[in-house]
Coordinates of N, CA and C in Angstrom, one line a residue:
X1 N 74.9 105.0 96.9 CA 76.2 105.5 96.5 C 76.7 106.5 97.5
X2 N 77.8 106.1 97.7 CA 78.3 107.3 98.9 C 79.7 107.8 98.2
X3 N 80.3 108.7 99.2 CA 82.2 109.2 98.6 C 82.6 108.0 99.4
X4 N 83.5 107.7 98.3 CA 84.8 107.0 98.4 C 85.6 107.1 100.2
X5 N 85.8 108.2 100.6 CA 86.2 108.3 102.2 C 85.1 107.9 103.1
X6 N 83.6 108.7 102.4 CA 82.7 107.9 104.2 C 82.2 106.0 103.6
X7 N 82.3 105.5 102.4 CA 82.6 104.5 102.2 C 83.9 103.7 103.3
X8 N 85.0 104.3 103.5 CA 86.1 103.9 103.7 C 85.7 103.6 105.5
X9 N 85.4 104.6 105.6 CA 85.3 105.4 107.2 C 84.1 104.0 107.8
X10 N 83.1 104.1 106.9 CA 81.8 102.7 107.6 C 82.8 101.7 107.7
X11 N 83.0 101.4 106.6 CA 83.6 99.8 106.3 C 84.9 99.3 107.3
X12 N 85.5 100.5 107.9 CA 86.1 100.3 109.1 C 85.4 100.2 110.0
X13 N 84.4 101.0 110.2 CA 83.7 101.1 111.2 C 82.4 100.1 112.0
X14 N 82.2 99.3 110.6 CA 82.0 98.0 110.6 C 82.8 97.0 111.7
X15 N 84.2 97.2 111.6 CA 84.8 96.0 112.4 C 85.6 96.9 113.8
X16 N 85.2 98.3 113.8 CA 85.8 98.8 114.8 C 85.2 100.1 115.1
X17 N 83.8 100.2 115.9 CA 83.3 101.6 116.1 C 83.7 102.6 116.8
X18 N 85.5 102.7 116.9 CA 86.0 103.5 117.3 C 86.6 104.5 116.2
X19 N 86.2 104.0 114.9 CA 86.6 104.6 113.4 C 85.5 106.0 113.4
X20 N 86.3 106.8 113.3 CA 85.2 108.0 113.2 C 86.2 109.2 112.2
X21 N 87.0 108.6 111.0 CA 87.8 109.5 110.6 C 87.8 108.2 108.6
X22 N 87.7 108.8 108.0 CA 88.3 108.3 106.7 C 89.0 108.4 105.9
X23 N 89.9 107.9 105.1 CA 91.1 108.7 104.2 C 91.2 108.2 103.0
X24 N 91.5 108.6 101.6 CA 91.6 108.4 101.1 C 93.1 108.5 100.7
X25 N 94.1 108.1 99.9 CA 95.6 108.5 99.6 C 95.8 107.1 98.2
X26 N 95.0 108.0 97.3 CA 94.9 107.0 96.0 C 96.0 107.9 94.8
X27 N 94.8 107.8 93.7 CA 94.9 109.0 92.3 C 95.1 110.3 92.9
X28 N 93.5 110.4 93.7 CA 93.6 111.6 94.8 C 93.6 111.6 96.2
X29 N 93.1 112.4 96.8 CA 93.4 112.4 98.1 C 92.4 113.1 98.9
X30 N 91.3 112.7 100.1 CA 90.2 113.0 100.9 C 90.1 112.6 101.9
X31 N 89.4 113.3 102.9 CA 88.7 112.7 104.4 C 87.5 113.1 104.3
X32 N 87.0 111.9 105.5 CA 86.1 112.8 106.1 C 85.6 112.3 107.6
X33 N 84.7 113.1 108.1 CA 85.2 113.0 109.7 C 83.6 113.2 110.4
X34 N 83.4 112.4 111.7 CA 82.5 113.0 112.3 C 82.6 114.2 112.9
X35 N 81.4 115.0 112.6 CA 81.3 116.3 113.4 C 80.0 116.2 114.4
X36 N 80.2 117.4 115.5 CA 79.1 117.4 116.0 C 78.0 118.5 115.5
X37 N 76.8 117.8 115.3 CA 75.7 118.1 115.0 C 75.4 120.0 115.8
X38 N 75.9 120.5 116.3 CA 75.7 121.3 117.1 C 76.9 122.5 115.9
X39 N 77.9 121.9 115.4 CA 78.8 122.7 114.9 C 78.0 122.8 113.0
X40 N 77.4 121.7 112.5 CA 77.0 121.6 111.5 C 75.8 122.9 111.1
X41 N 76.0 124.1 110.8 CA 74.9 125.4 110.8 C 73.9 125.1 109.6
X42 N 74.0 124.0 108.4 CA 73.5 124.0 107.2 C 72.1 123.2 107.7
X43 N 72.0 122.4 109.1 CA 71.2 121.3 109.7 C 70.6 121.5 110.6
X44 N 69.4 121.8 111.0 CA 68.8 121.8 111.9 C 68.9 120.5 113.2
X45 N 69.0 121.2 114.5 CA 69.3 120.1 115.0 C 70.7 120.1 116.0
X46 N 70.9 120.1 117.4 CA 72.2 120.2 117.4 C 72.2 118.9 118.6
X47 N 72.0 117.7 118.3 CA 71.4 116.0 118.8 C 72.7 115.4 117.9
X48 N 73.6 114.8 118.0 CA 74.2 113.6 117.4 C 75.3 114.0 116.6
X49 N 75.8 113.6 115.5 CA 76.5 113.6 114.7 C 77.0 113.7 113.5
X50 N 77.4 114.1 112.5 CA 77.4 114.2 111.2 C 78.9 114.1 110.2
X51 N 78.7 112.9 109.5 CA 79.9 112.8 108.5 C 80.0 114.1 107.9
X52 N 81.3 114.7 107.6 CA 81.6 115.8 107.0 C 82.9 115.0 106.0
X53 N 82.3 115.5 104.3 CA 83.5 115.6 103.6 C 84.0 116.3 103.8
X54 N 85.2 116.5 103.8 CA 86.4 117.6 104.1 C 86.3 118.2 102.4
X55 N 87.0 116.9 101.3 CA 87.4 117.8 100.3 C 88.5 118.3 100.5
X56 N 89.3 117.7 100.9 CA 90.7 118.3 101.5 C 91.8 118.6 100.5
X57 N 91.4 118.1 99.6 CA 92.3 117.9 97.9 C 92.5 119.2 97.9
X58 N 91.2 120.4 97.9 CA 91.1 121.4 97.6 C 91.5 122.5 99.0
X59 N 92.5 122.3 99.6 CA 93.4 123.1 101.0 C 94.6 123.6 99.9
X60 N 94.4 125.0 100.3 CA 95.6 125.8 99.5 C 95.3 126.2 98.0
X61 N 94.0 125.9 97.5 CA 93.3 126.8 96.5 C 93.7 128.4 96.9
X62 N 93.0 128.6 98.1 CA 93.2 130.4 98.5 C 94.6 130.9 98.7
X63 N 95.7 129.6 98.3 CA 96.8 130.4 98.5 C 97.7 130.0 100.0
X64 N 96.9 129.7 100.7 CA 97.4 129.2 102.2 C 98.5 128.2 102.1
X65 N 98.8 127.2 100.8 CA 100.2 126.5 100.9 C 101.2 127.6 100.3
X66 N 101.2 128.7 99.4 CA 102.0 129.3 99.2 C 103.4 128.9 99.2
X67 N 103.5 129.5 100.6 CA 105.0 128.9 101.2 C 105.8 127.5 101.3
X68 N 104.7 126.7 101.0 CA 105.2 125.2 101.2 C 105.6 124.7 99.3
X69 N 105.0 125.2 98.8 CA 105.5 125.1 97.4 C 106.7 124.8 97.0
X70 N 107.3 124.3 96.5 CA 108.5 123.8 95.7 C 108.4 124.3 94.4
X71 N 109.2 125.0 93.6 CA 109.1 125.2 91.7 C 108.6 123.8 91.5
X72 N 108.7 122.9 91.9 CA 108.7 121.9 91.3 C 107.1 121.3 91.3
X73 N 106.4 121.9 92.5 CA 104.9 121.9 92.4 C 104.5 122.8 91.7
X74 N 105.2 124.0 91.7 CA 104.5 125.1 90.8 C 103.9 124.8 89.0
X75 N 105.4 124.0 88.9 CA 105.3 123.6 87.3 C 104.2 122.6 86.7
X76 N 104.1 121.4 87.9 CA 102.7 120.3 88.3 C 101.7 121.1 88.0
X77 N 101.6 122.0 88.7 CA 100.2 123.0 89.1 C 99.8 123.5 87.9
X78 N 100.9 124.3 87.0 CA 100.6 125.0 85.7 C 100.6 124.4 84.5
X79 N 100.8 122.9 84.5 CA 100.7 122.1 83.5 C 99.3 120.9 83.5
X80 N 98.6 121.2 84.6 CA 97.9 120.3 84.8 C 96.6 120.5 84.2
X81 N 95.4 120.1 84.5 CA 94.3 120.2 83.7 C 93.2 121.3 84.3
X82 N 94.0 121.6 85.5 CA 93.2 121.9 86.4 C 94.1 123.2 87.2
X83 N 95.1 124.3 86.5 CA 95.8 124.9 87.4 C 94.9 126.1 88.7
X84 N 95.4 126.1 89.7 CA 94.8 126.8 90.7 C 94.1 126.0 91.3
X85 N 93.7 124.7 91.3 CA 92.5 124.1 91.7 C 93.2 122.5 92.2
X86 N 93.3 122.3 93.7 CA 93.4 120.9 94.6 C 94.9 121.1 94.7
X87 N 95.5 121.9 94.8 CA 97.1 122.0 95.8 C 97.8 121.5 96.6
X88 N 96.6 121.3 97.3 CA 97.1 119.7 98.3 C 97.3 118.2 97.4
X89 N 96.6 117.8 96.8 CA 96.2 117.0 96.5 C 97.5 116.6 95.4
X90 N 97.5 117.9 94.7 CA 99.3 117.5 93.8 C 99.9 117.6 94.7
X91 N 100.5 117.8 95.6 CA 101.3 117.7 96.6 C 101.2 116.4 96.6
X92 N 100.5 115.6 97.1 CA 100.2 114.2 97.8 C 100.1 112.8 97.0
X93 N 99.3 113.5 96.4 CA 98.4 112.2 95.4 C 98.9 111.4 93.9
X94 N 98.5 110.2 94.0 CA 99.3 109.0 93.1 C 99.1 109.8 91.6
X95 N 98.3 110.7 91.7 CA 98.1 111.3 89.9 C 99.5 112.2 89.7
X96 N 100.4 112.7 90.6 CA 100.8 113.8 90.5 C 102.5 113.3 91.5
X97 N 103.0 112.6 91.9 CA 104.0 112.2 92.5 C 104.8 111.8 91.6
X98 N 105.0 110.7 90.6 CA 105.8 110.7 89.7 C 106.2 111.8 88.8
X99 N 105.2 112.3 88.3 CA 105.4 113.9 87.9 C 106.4 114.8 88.5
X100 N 106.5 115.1 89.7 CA 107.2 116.1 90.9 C 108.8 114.9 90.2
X101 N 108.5 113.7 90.7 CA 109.4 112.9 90.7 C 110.5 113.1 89.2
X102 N 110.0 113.2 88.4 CA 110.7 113.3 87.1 C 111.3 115.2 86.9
X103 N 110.5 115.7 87.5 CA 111.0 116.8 87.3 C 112.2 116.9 88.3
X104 N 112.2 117.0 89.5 CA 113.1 116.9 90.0 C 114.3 116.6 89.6
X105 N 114.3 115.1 89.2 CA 115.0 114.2 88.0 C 116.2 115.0 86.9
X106 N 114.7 115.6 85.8 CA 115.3 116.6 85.5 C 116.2 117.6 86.0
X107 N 116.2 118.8 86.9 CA 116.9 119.2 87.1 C 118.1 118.7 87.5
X108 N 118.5 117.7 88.1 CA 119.3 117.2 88.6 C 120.4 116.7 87.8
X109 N 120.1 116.4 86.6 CA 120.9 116.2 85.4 C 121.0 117.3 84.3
X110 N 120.4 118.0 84.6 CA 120.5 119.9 83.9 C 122.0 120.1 84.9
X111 N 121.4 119.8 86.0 CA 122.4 120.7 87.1 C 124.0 119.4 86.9
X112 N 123.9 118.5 86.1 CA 125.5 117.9 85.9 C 125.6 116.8 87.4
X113 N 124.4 116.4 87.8 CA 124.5 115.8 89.4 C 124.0 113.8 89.2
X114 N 123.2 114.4 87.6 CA 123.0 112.9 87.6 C 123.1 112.2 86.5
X115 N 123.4 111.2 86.2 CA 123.2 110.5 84.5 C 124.2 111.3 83.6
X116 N 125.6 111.6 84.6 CA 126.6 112.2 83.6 C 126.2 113.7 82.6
X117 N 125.0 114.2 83.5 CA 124.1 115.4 82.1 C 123.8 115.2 81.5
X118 N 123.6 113.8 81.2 CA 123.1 113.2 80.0 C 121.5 112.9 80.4
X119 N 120.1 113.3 79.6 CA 118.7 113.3 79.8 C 118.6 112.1 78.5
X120 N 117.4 112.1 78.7 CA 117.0 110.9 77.7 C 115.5 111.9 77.0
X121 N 115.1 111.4 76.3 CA 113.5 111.2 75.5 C 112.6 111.2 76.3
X122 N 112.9 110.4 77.2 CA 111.3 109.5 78.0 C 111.7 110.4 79.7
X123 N 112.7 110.8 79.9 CA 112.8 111.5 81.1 C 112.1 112.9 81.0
X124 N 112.3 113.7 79.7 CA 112.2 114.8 79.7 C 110.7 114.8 79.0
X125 N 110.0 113.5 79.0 CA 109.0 113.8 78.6 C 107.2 113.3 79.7
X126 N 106.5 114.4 80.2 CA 106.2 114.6 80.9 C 105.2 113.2 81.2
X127 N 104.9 112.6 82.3 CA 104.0 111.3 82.6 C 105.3 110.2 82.7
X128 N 106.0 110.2 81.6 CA 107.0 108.6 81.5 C 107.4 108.3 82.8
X129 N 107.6 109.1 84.1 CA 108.1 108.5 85.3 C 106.8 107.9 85.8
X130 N 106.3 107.2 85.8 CA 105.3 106.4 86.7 C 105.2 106.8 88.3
X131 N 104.1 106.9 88.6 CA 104.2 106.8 90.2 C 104.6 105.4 90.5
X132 N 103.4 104.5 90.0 CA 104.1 103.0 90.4 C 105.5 102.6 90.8
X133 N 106.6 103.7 89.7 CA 107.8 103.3 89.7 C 108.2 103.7 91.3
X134 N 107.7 104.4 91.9 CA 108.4 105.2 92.7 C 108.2 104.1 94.3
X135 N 107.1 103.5 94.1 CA 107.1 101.9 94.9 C 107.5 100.9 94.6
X136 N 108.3 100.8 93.5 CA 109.2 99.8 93.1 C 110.6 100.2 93.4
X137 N 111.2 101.3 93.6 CA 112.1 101.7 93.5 C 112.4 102.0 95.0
X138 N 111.3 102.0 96.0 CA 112.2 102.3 97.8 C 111.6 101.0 98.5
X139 N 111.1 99.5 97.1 CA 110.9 98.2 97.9 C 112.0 97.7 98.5
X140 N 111.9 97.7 99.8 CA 112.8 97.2 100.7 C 113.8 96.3 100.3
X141 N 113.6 94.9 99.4 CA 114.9 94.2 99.2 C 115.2 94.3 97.9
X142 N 113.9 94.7 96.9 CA 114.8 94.8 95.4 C 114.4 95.8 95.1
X143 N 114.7 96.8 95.7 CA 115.0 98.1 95.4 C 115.6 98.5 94.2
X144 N 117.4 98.6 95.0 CA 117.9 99.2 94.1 C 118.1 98.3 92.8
X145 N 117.4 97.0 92.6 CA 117.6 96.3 91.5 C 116.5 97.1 90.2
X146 N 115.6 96.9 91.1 CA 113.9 97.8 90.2 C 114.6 99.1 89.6
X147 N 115.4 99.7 90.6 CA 115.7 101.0 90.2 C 116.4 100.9 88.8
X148 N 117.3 100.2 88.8 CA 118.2 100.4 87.6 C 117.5 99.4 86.7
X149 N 116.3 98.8 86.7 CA 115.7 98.5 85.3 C 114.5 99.3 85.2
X150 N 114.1 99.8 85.9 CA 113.5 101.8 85.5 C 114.1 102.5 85.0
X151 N 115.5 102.7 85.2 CA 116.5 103.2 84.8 C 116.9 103.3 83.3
X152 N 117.1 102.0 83.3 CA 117.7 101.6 82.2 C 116.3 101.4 80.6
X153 N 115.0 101.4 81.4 CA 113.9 101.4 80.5 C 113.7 102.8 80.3
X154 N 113.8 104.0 80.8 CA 114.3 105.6 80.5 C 115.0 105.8 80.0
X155 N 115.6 105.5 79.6 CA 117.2 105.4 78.4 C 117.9 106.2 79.4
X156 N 118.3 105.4 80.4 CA 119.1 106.3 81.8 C 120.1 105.3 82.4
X157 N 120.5 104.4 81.8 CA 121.9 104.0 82.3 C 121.5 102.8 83.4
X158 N 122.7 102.1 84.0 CA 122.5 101.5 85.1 C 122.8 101.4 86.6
X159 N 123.9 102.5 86.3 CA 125.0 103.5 86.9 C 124.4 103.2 88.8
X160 N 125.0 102.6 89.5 CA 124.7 102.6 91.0 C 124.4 103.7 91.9
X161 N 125.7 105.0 91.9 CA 125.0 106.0 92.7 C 124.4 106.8 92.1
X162 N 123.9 106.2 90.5 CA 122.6 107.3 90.3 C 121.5 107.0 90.5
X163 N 121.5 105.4 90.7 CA 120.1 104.5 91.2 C 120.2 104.9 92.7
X164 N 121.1 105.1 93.4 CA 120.9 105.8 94.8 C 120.1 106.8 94.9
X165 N 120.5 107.7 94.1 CA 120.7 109.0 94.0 C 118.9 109.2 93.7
X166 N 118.7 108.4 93.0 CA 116.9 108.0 91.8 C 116.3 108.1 93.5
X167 N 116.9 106.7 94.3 CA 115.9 106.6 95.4 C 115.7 106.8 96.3
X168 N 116.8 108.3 96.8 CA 116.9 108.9 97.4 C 115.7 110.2 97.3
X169 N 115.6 110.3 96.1 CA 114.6 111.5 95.8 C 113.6 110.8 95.5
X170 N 113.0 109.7 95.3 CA 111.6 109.2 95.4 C 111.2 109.1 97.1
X171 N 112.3 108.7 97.9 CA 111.9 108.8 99.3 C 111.7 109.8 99.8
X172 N 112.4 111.2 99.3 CA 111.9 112.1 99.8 C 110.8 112.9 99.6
X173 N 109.9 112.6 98.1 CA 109.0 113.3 97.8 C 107.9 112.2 98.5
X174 N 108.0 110.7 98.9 CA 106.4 110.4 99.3 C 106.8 110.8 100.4
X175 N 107.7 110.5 101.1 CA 107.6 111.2 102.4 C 107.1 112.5 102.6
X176 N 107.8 113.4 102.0 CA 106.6 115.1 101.8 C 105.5 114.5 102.4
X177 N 105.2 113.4 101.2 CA 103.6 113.5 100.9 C 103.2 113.0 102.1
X178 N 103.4 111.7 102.9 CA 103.1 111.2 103.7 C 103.1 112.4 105.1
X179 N 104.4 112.9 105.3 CA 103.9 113.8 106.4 C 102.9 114.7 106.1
X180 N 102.5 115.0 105.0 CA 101.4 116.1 104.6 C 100.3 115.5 104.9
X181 N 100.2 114.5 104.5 CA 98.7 113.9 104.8 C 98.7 113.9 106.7
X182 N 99.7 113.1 107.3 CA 99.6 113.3 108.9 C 99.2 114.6 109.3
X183 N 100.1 115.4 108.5 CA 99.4 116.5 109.2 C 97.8 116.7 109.2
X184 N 97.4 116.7 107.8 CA 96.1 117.2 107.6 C 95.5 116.2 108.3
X185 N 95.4 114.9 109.0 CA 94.7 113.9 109.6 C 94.5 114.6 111.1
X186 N 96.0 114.8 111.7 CA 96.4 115.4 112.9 C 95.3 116.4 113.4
X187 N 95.1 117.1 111.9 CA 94.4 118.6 112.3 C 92.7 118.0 112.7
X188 N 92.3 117.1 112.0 CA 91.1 116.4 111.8 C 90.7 115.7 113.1
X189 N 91.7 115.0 114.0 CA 91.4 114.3 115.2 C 91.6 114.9 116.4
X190 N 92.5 116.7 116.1 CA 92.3 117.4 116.8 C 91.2 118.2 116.9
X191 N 90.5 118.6 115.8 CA 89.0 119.0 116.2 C 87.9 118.4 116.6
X192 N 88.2 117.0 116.3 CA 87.2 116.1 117.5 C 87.3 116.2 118.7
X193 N 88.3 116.2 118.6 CA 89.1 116.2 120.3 C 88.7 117.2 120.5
X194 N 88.8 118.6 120.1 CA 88.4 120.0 120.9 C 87.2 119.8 121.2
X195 N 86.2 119.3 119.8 CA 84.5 119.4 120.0 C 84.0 119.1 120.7
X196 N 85.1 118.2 121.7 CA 84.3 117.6 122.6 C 84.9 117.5 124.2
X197 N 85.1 118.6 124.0 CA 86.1 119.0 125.2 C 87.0 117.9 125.9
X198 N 88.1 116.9 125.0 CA 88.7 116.2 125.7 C 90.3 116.6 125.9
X199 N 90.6 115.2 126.7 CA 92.4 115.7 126.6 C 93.3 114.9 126.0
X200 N 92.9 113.5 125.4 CA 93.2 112.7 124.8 C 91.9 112.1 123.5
X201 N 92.2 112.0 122.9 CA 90.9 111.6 122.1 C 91.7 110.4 121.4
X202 N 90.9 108.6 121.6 CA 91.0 107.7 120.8 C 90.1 107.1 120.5
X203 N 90.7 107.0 119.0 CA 89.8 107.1 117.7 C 90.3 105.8 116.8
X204 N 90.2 106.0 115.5 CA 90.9 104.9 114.2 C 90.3 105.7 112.9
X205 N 91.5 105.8 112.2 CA 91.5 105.8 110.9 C 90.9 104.5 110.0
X206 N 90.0 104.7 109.2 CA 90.2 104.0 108.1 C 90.6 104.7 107.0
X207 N 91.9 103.4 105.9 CA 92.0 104.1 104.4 C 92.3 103.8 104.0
X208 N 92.6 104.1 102.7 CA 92.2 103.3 101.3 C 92.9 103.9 100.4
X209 N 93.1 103.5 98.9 CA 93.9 104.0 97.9 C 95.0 103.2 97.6
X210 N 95.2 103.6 96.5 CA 96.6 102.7 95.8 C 98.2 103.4 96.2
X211 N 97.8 104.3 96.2 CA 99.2 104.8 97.0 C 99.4 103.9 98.2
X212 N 97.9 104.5 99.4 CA 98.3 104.1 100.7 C 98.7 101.8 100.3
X213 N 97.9 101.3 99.7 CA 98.0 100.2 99.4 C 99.4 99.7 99.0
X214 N 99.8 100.1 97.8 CA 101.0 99.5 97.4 C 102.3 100.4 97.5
X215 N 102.2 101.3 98.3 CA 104.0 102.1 98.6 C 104.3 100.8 99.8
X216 N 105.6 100.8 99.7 CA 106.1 99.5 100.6 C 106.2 100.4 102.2
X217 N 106.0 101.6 102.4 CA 106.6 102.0 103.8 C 105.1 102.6 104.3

């Protein structure tokens, strides 16, 4: 039995031993990465190399995302099962994206911008937005069709620039997510790269998850 990322990270590395990084971008969200045995203090030994879980879910427990917060993660964070604990991870991850996604939603029709002010039952009620929905809704050719029978199964109308408007703001929250994750990958291929005094470092990701799988972009 191994984690789900150094799972990810072999099984790439099976058909490409230049894989030395794994990702996860499912329900949740993880890496993990080789290190060198020299930086590893818990192991005797400073010869070879060592998978390191990151556990990256849990970046910005101590507060370090602070700033990057939106009310709109704040609310996620305080309602969840788990407040104070994996910050990143609601930021990013398929458990917690439609979530962000509906509240947003919400205010937007508080604020008179969407669905005529008019909210529904199933909008204002927390989970009914699906993540799934949110990759049906920025699918390249029937997009804006999906959108407005999401729409319309929220007791939310069929209205065109509000189905715009719907998938305009599902692109912009996976995208967050998506550049969040680059980043935290970025930071990851750059410490290889330092550990080993290079000036280019190439490598390969493997990864996995139902996010990374079924978002169309």
């Amino acid at each position: 039995m191994v984690n789900d990322t150094v799972g990810t990270m072999m099984s790439c590395g099976y058909m490409d031993q230049n894989c030395e990084i794994g990702m996860i971008i499912g329900t949740g969200t993880n890496a993990c990465y080789m290190e060198e045995m020299k930086n590893v203090k818990r192991v005797e030994g400073e010869d070879g190399r060592m998978c390191i879980n990151t556990e990256w879910g849990g970046f910005g427990d101590d507060g370090s995302l602070e700033k990057f917060l939106t009310e709109f993660d704040r609310e996620v964070n305080e309602k969840s099962i788990n407040p104070g604990v994996h910050i990143f991870e609601k930021m990013i991850s398929g458990m917690y994206l439609g979530e962000i996604v509906r509240l947003v939603l919400v205010k937007l029709t508080e604020a008179k911008l969407l669905f005529n002010g008019q909210t529904s039952k199933a909008l204002l009620t927390p989970g009914q937005f699906e993540t799934r929905f949110i990759s049906d809704i920025e699918e390249q050719d029937k997009g804006l069709e999906n959108t407005q029978k999401i729409l319309e199964k929220l007791g939310l109308g069929r209205d065109m620039v509000d189905s715009c408007v719907v998938r305009l703001v599902c692109e912009t929250i996976s995208s967050r997510s998506a550049r969040l994750c680059a980043a935290a990958l970025a930071t990851l291929a750059n410490r290889i790269r330092v550990n080993r005094g290079l000036s280019h470092l190439k490598t390969t990701v493997g990864v996995d998850g139902t996010v990374y799988r079924k978002h169309p972009k």
